[in-house]
mmCIF file of C-alpha atoms in Angstrom:
data_model
loop_
_atom_site.group_PDB
_atom_site.id
_atom_site.type_symbol
_atom_site.label_atom_id
_atom_site.label_comp_id
_atom_site.label_asym_id
_atom_site.label_seq_id
_atom_site.Cartn_x
_atom_site.Cartn_y
_atom_site.Cartn_z
ATOM 1 C CA MET L 1 120.071 146.333 7.920
ATOM 2 C CA LEU L 2 120.329 142.675 6.921
ATOM 3 C CA PHE L 3 122.689 141.813 4.100
ATOM 4 C CA THR L 4 119.795 140.095 2.386
ATOM 5 C CA SER L 5 117.844 143.342 2.050
ATOM 6 C CA LEU L 6 120.641 145.024 0.125
ATOM 7 C CA THR L 7 121.155 142.039 -2.137
ATOM 8 C CA SER L 8 117.428 141.658 -2.718
ATOM 9 C CA LEU L 9 117.200 145.269 -3.870
ATOM 10 C CA PHE L 10 120.019 144.678 -6.308
ATOM 11 C CA LEU L 11 118.625 141.428 -7.683
ATOM 12 C CA SER L 12 115.094 142.786 -7.972
ATOM 13 C CA ALA L 13 116.402 145.400 -10.371
ATOM 14 C CA LEU L 14 118.603 142.928 -12.237
ATOM 15 C CA ALA L 15 117.541 139.440 -13.240
ATOM 16 C CA VAL L 16 119.870 136.848 -11.755
ATOM 17 C CA LYS L 17 122.011 135.660 -14.639
ATOM 18 C CA GLY L 18 124.736 133.894 -12.726
ATOM 19 C CA VAL L 19 125.475 130.505 -11.254
ATOM 20 C CA VAL L 20 124.919 129.716 -7.584
ATOM 21 C CA VAL L 21 128.102 128.248 -6.119
ATOM 22 C CA PRO L 22 126.978 125.119 -4.273
ATOM 23 C CA GLN L 23 127.985 124.280 -0.753
ATOM 24 C CA ALA L 24 130.280 121.295 -1.125
ATOM 25 C CA SER L 25 129.005 118.075 0.391
ATOM 26 C CA VAL L 26 130.531 116.627 3.533
ATOM 27 C CA SER L 27 132.380 114.005 1.492
ATOM 28 C CA ASP L 28 134.131 116.682 -0.576
ATOM 29 C CA HIS L 29 135.756 118.387 2.412
ATOM 30 C CA ILE L 30 139.265 117.819 3.623
ATOM 31 C CA PHE L 31 139.221 116.753 7.270
ATOM 32 C CA ALA L 32 142.199 116.575 9.591
ATOM 33 C CA ALA L 33 142.473 116.214 13.355
ATOM 34 C CA PRO L 34 143.858 119.329 15.083
ATOM 35 C CA ALA L 35 147.515 119.005 15.979
ATOM 36 C CA ALA L 36 147.372 121.355 18.962
ATOM 37 C CA VAL L 37 145.105 122.189 21.879
ATOM 38 C CA PRO L 38 143.210 125.465 21.370
ATOM 39 C CA THR L 39 144.755 128.334 23.300
ATOM 40 C CA GLY L 40 141.856 130.814 23.160
ATOM 41 C CA GLN L 41 138.614 130.844 25.062
ATOM 42 C CA ASN L 42 134.899 131.056 24.451
ATOM 43 C CA VAL L 43 133.309 134.283 25.617
ATOM 44 C CA THR L 44 129.907 135.840 25.088
ATOM 45 C CA ILE L 45 129.902 138.973 22.946
ATOM 46 C CA ALA L 46 126.553 140.691 22.330
ATOM 47 C CA GLY L 47 124.854 137.470 23.391
ATOM 48 C CA VAL L 48 126.794 135.396 20.863
ATOM 49 C CA ASN L 49 129.211 132.616 21.799
ATOM 50 C CA THR L 50 132.537 133.727 20.337
ATOM 51 C CA TYR L 51 135.918 132.013 20.325
ATOM 52 C CA VAL L 52 138.558 134.629 21.110
ATOM 53 C CA SER L 53 142.285 134.170 20.608
ATOM 54 C CA LEU L 54 144.620 137.063 21.386
ATOM 55 C CA PRO L 55 148.288 137.577 20.539
ATOM 56 C CA LYS L 56 150.856 137.072 23.251
ATOM 57 C CA GLY L 57 152.223 140.369 24.519
ATOM 58 C CA ASP L 58 151.170 143.808 23.321
ATOM 59 C CA PHE L 59 148.938 144.198 20.281
ATOM 60 C CA ASP L 60 146.932 146.920 18.555
ATOM 61 C CA LYS L 61 143.485 146.802 20.158
ATOM 62 C CA SER L 62 141.986 148.973 17.417
ATOM 63 C CA ARG L 63 142.382 146.125 14.913
ATOM 64 C CA ALA L 64 140.732 142.728 14.795
ATOM 65 C CA VAL L 65 140.327 139.764 12.485
ATOM 66 C CA VAL L 66 136.956 138.021 12.477
ATOM 67 C CA ILE L 67 136.918 134.417 11.289
ATOM 68 C CA LEU L 68 133.762 133.371 9.449
ATOM 69 C CA MET L 69 133.635 129.636 9.994
ATOM 70 C CA ASP L 70 132.594 126.895 7.611
ATOM 71 C CA VAL L 71 129.504 124.731 8.087
ATOM 72 C CA PHE L 72 131.265 122.537 10.669
ATOM 73 C CA GLY L 73 131.594 125.343 13.206
ATOM 74 C CA PHE L 74 133.896 125.253 16.202
ATOM 75 C CA GLY L 75 136.318 122.409 16.838
ATOM 76 C CA LYS L 76 139.200 122.103 14.425
ATOM 77 C CA THR L 77 138.607 125.745 13.535
ATOM 78 C CA ASP L 78 139.587 126.837 17.053
ATOM 79 C CA ASN L 79 143.175 125.824 16.379
ATOM 80 C CA PHE L 80 143.072 127.580 13.040
ATOM 81 C CA THR L 81 141.940 130.782 14.729
ATOM 82 C CA ASP L 82 144.910 130.501 17.099
ATOM 83 C CA THR L 83 147.188 130.638 14.062
ATOM 84 C CA TRP L 84 145.850 134.095 13.278
ATOM 85 C CA ALA L 85 146.484 135.212 16.845
ATOM 86 C CA ASP L 86 150.020 133.828 16.679
ATOM 87 C CA ALA L 87 150.518 136.056 13.630
ATOM 88 C CA GLY L 88 149.725 139.112 15.760
ATOM 89 C CA PHE L 89 145.998 139.627 15.202
ATOM 90 C CA ALA L 90 143.320 139.856 17.879
ATOM 91 C CA THR L 91 141.043 137.172 16.465
ATOM 92 C CA TYR L 92 137.355 136.491 16.988
ATOM 93 C CA MET L 93 135.213 133.647 15.672
ATOM 94 C CA PRO L 94 131.512 134.268 16.350
ATOM 95 C CA ASP L 95 129.218 131.254 16.369
ATOM 96 C CA TYR L 96 126.795 132.549 13.777
ATOM 97 C CA LEU L 97 125.660 128.945 13.369
ATOM 98 C CA LEU L 98 124.109 129.327 16.832
ATOM 99 C CA GLY L 99 125.434 126.058 18.197
ATOM 100 C CA ASP L 100 124.097 124.030 15.275
ATOM 101 C CA PRO L 101 126.974 123.018 12.987
ATOM 102 C CA LEU L 102 126.495 120.545 10.156
ATOM 103 C CA PRO L 103 127.288 117.036 11.471
ATOM 104 C CA GLN L 104 130.255 115.423 9.752
ATOM 105 C CA ASP L 105 128.502 112.040 9.660
ATOM 106 C CA ASN L 106 125.819 113.026 7.120
ATOM 107 C CA SER L 107 123.113 112.495 9.760
ATOM 108 C CA VAL L 108 121.480 115.758 8.660
ATOM 109 C CA PRO L 109 120.916 116.393 4.935
ATOM 110 C CA LEU L 110 122.931 119.368 3.710
ATOM 111 C CA ASP L 111 119.909 120.969 2.031
ATOM 112 C CA THR L 112 117.907 120.758 5.242
ATOM 113 C CA TRP L 113 120.723 122.260 7.273
ATOM 114 C CA ILE L 114 121.183 125.155 4.859
ATOM 115 C CA MET L 115 117.463 125.997 5.034
ATOM 116 C CA ASN L 116 117.896 126.386 8.811
ATOM 117 C CA HIS L 117 120.895 128.682 8.342
ATOM 118 C CA THR L 118 119.760 131.244 5.832
ATOM 119 C CA GLU L 119 121.220 134.753 5.737
ATOM 120 C CA ALA L 120 118.216 136.049 7.657
ATOM 121 C CA ILE L 121 119.136 133.707 10.529
ATOM 122 C CA THR L 122 122.922 133.887 10.502
ATOM 123 C CA THR L 123 123.434 137.567 9.730
ATOM 124 C CA PRO L 124 122.040 139.136 12.951
ATOM 125 C CA PRO L 125 124.441 137.387 15.380
ATOM 126 C CA LEU L 126 127.369 138.151 13.095
ATOM 127 C CA LEU L 127 126.498 141.829 12.874
ATOM 128 C CA ALA L 128 125.906 141.952 16.625
ATOM 129 C CA VAL L 129 129.485 140.841 17.284
ATOM 130 C CA LEU L 130 130.924 143.255 14.722
ATOM 131 C CA ASP L 131 128.953 146.132 16.232
ATOM 132 C CA ALA L 132 130.106 145.188 19.734
ATOM 133 C CA LEU L 133 133.749 145.140 18.651
ATOM 134 C CA LYS L 134 133.364 148.584 17.123
ATOM 135 C CA THR L 135 131.753 149.848 20.320
ATOM 136 C CA GLN L 136 134.798 148.520 22.229
ATOM 137 C CA GLY L 137 137.114 150.658 20.085
ATOM 138 C CA VAL L 138 137.953 148.340 17.207
ATOM 139 C CA ASN L 139 137.956 150.624 14.155
ATOM 140 C CA GLN L 140 139.589 148.300 11.625
ATOM 141 C CA ILE L 141 138.131 144.848 11.028
ATOM 142 C CA GLY L 142 139.454 142.256 8.629
ATOM 143 C CA VAL L 143 137.319 139.226 7.887
ATOM 144 C CA SER L 144 138.435 135.859 6.625
ATOM 145 C CA GLY L 145 135.637 133.572 5.453
ATOM 146 C CA TYR L 146 135.886 129.870 4.742
ATOM 147 C CA CYS L 147 133.431 127.918 2.557
ATOM 148 C CA PHE L 148 130.032 128.920 4.007
ATOM 149 C CA GLY L 149 131.764 131.940 5.558
ATOM 150 C CA GLY L 150 132.884 133.170 2.145
ATOM 151 C CA LEU L 151 129.337 134.281 1.405
ATOM 152 C CA TYR L 152 129.363 136.477 4.502
ATOM 153 C CA ALA L 153 132.807 137.866 3.734
ATOM 154 C CA THR L 154 131.340 138.889 0.377
ATOM 155 C CA ARG L 155 128.248 140.462 1.948
ATOM 156 C CA LEU L 156 130.410 142.464 4.371
ATOM 157 C CA THR L 157 132.476 143.582 1.394
ATOM 158 C CA GLN L 158 129.413 144.603 -0.600
ATOM 159 C CA ASN L 159 128.130 146.661 2.313
ATOM 160 C CA ASN L 160 131.499 148.261 3.178
ATOM 161 C CA THR L 161 131.061 146.966 6.727
ATOM 162 C CA VAL L 162 134.689 145.909 7.151
ATOM 163 C CA THR L 163 138.124 147.267 6.297
ATOM 164 C CA VAL L 164 139.453 144.317 4.306
ATOM 165 C CA ALA L 165 138.274 140.820 3.379
ATOM 166 C CA THR L 166 139.741 137.466 2.442
ATOM 167 C CA MET L 167 138.083 134.140 1.792
ATOM 168 C CA ALA L 168 138.898 130.602 0.740
ATOM 169 C CA HIS L 169 136.778 128.209 -1.339
ATOM 170 C CA PRO L 170 133.629 130.340 -0.808
ATOM 171 C CA SER L 171 130.194 128.769 -1.242
ATOM 172 C CA LEU L 172 126.652 129.964 -2.001
ATOM 173 C CA LEU L 173 127.726 133.012 -4.021
ATOM 174 C CA VAL L 174 126.023 133.924 -7.273
ATOM 175 C CA VAL L 175 128.691 134.285 -9.950
ATOM 176 C CA PRO L 176 129.170 136.783 -11.507
ATOM 177 C CA ASP L 177 126.290 138.762 -9.936
ATOM 178 C CA ASP L 178 127.706 139.029 -6.425
ATOM 179 C CA TYR L 179 131.019 140.362 -7.662
ATOM 180 C CA GLU L 180 129.435 142.748 -10.112
ATOM 181 C CA LEU L 181 127.831 144.236 -7.008
ATOM 182 C CA VAL L 182 131.177 144.314 -5.216
ATOM 183 C CA LYS L 183 132.797 146.135 -8.110
ATOM 184 C CA ALA L 184 129.913 148.593 -8.406
ATOM 185 C CA GLN L 185 129.798 149.787 -4.823
ATOM 186 C CA SER L 186 132.515 148.426 -2.548
ATOM 187 C CA ARG L 187 135.613 150.139 -1.186
ATOM 188 C CA VAL L 188 136.935 146.975 0.494
ATOM 189 C CA PRO L 189 140.084 145.198 -0.765
ATOM 190 C CA VAL L 190 139.230 141.544 -1.324
ATOM 191 C CA GLN L 191 141.304 138.396 -1.734
ATOM 192 C CA ILE L 192 140.177 134.879 -2.712
ATOM 193 C CA ASN L 193 141.968 131.541 -2.393
ATOM 194 C CA SER L 194 140.567 128.774 -4.570
ATOM 195 C CA ALA L 195 141.243 125.067 -5.073
ATOM 196 C CA GLU L 196 141.858 123.147 -8.277
ATOM 197 C CA PHE L 197 139.452 120.363 -7.343
ATOM 198 C CA ASP L 198 136.762 122.396 -5.575
ATOM 199 C CA THR L 199 133.290 121.110 -6.409
ATOM 200 C CA GLY L 200 131.782 124.484 -5.426
ATOM 201 C CA LEU L 201 133.868 127.398 -6.625
ATOM 202 C CA THR L 202 135.268 125.619 -9.652
ATOM 203 C CA PRO L 203 138.235 127.083 -11.551
ATOM 204 C CA ALA L 204 135.820 128.236 -14.267
ATOM 205 C CA LEU L 205 133.675 130.152 -11.757
ATOM 206 C CA ALA L 206 136.754 131.643 -10.096
ATOM 207 C CA ASP L 207 137.893 132.829 -13.512
ATOM 208 C CA GLU L 208 134.518 134.536 -14.007
ATOM 209 C CA ILE L 209 135.053 136.484 -10.799
ATOM 210 C CA ASP L 210 138.517 137.458 -12.010
ATOM 211 C CA GLN L 211 137.059 138.840 -15.215
ATOM 212 C CA VAL L 212 134.554 140.947 -13.289
ATOM 213 C CA MET L 213 137.180 142.289 -10.903
ATOM 214 C CA VAL L 214 139.633 143.571 -13.517
ATOM 215 C CA GLY L 215 140.424 147.182 -12.585
ATOM 216 C CA TYR L 216 138.872 146.972 -9.098
ATOM 217 C CA VAL L 217 140.427 150.026 -7.481
ATOM 218 C CA PRO L 218 140.416 149.033 -3.761
ATOM 219 C CA GLY L 219 142.507 145.959 -4.568
ATOM 220 C CA TYR L 220 141.858 142.375 -5.629
ATOM 221 C CA ASN L 221 143.844 139.154 -5.530
ATOM 222 C CA HIS L 222 142.899 135.624 -6.492
ATOM 223 C CA THR L 223 145.335 132.818 -5.794
ATOM 224 C CA ALA L 224 144.544 129.333 -7.118
ATOM 225 C CA PHE L 225 146.101 126.322 -5.391
ATOM 226 C CA ALA L 226 146.800 123.180 -7.405
ATOM 227 C CA GLY L 227 146.324 119.647 -6.167
ATOM 228 C CA VAL L 228 143.827 120.369 -3.381
ATOM 229 C CA GLY L 229 140.074 120.339 -2.931
ATOM 230 C CA HIS L 230 137.381 122.086 -0.972
ATOM 231 C CA GLY L 231 138.269 122.933 2.620
ATOM 232 C CA PHE L 232 142.028 122.924 2.066
ATOM 233 C CA ALA L 233 142.575 126.302 3.723
ATOM 234 C CA VAL L 234 141.097 125.049 7.006
ATOM 235 C CA SER L 235 142.252 121.427 7.126
ATOM 236 C CA ALA L 236 145.269 119.596 5.763
ATOM 237 C CA ASN L 237 146.509 116.041 6.131
ATOM 238 C CA ALA L 238 149.876 116.433 7.846
ATOM 239 C CA SER L 239 151.261 113.533 5.812
ATOM 240 C CA ASP L 240 150.377 115.184 2.489
ATOM 241 C CA PRO L 241 152.946 117.886 1.616
ATOM 242 C CA VAL L 242 150.720 119.314 -1.114
ATOM 243 C CA GLN L 243 147.855 119.911 1.319
ATOM 244 C CA VAL L 244 150.156 121.291 4.000
ATOM 245 C CA ALA L 245 151.847 123.691 1.595
ATOM 246 C CA ALA L 246 148.515 124.884 0.218
ATOM 247 C CA LYS L 247 147.021 125.506 3.651
ATOM 248 C CA GLU L 248 150.119 127.386 4.804
ATOM 249 C CA GLY L 249 150.278 129.309 1.541
ATOM 250 C CA ALA L 250 146.656 130.391 1.760
ATOM 251 C CA PHE L 251 147.131 131.543 5.342
ATOM 252 C CA ASN L 252 150.241 133.536 4.481
ATOM 253 C CA ILE L 253 148.547 135.243 1.558
ATOM 254 C CA SER L 254 145.383 136.012 3.547
ATOM 255 C CA SER L 255 147.165 137.287 6.652
ATOM 256 C CA ASN L 256 149.550 139.436 4.610
ATOM 257 C CA TRP L 257 146.610 140.803 2.630
ATOM 258 C CA ILE L 258 144.843 141.907 5.788
ATOM 259 C CA ARG L 259 148.011 143.265 7.389
ATOM 260 C CA THR L 260 148.837 145.255 4.242
ATOM 261 C CA HIS L 261 145.377 146.809 4.018
ATOM 262 C CA PHE L 262 145.021 147.785 7.643
ATOM 263 C CA VAL L 263 145.776 151.506 7.716
#
């Protein structure tokens, strides 16, 4: 079942009263050139191009982390995925953008691009990869969503499709509606990293989510990072110690969150 069907049922019974978190524009993202050559490889899983990075040596094949990329797709994110593998996780990044990332040069209007990457389009390839991993014996899946991917981390949480979820500077959520749904029906521990200067998930909107999630039994954490903007958890200017510390801090919190909540 598509995530959209579940959400539509919820919203049809409850008038949307929240604020849609916008997808930050290209100019609001932090961009940085990768410092290392990717060490994983692209493979086809359930017909979907997927970047796979595995830990060196032995690892628990019943556990996996799935990276839900931002609008810019593969590229710098490959190196980021390798960081998860270096931390001991079998890591998969499915191309649910279907080879059509948002260009960084503004040659395609953001609104146009988003209309070509609705949940109805992006959800099926994502679910296909998750189902394939489960068929291969993976019984615990952690997801980590970034920007655009934060919406899908939330949908997977709402539907109890994964074991544990983290996200950073998520976009396209409806606040507080989406997290009222999480609190009402999810069993998935969830963690959010936000940025002081994010033009999407502003501090005020992040605070609204916090208010909703008070008493959430499966587990909830929100960590706000000062001095950084949208995209900080994926990219950081190596010459800016604030950006570097925030990116590393978000990764440490997210990876420890997933590790702690794997059974």
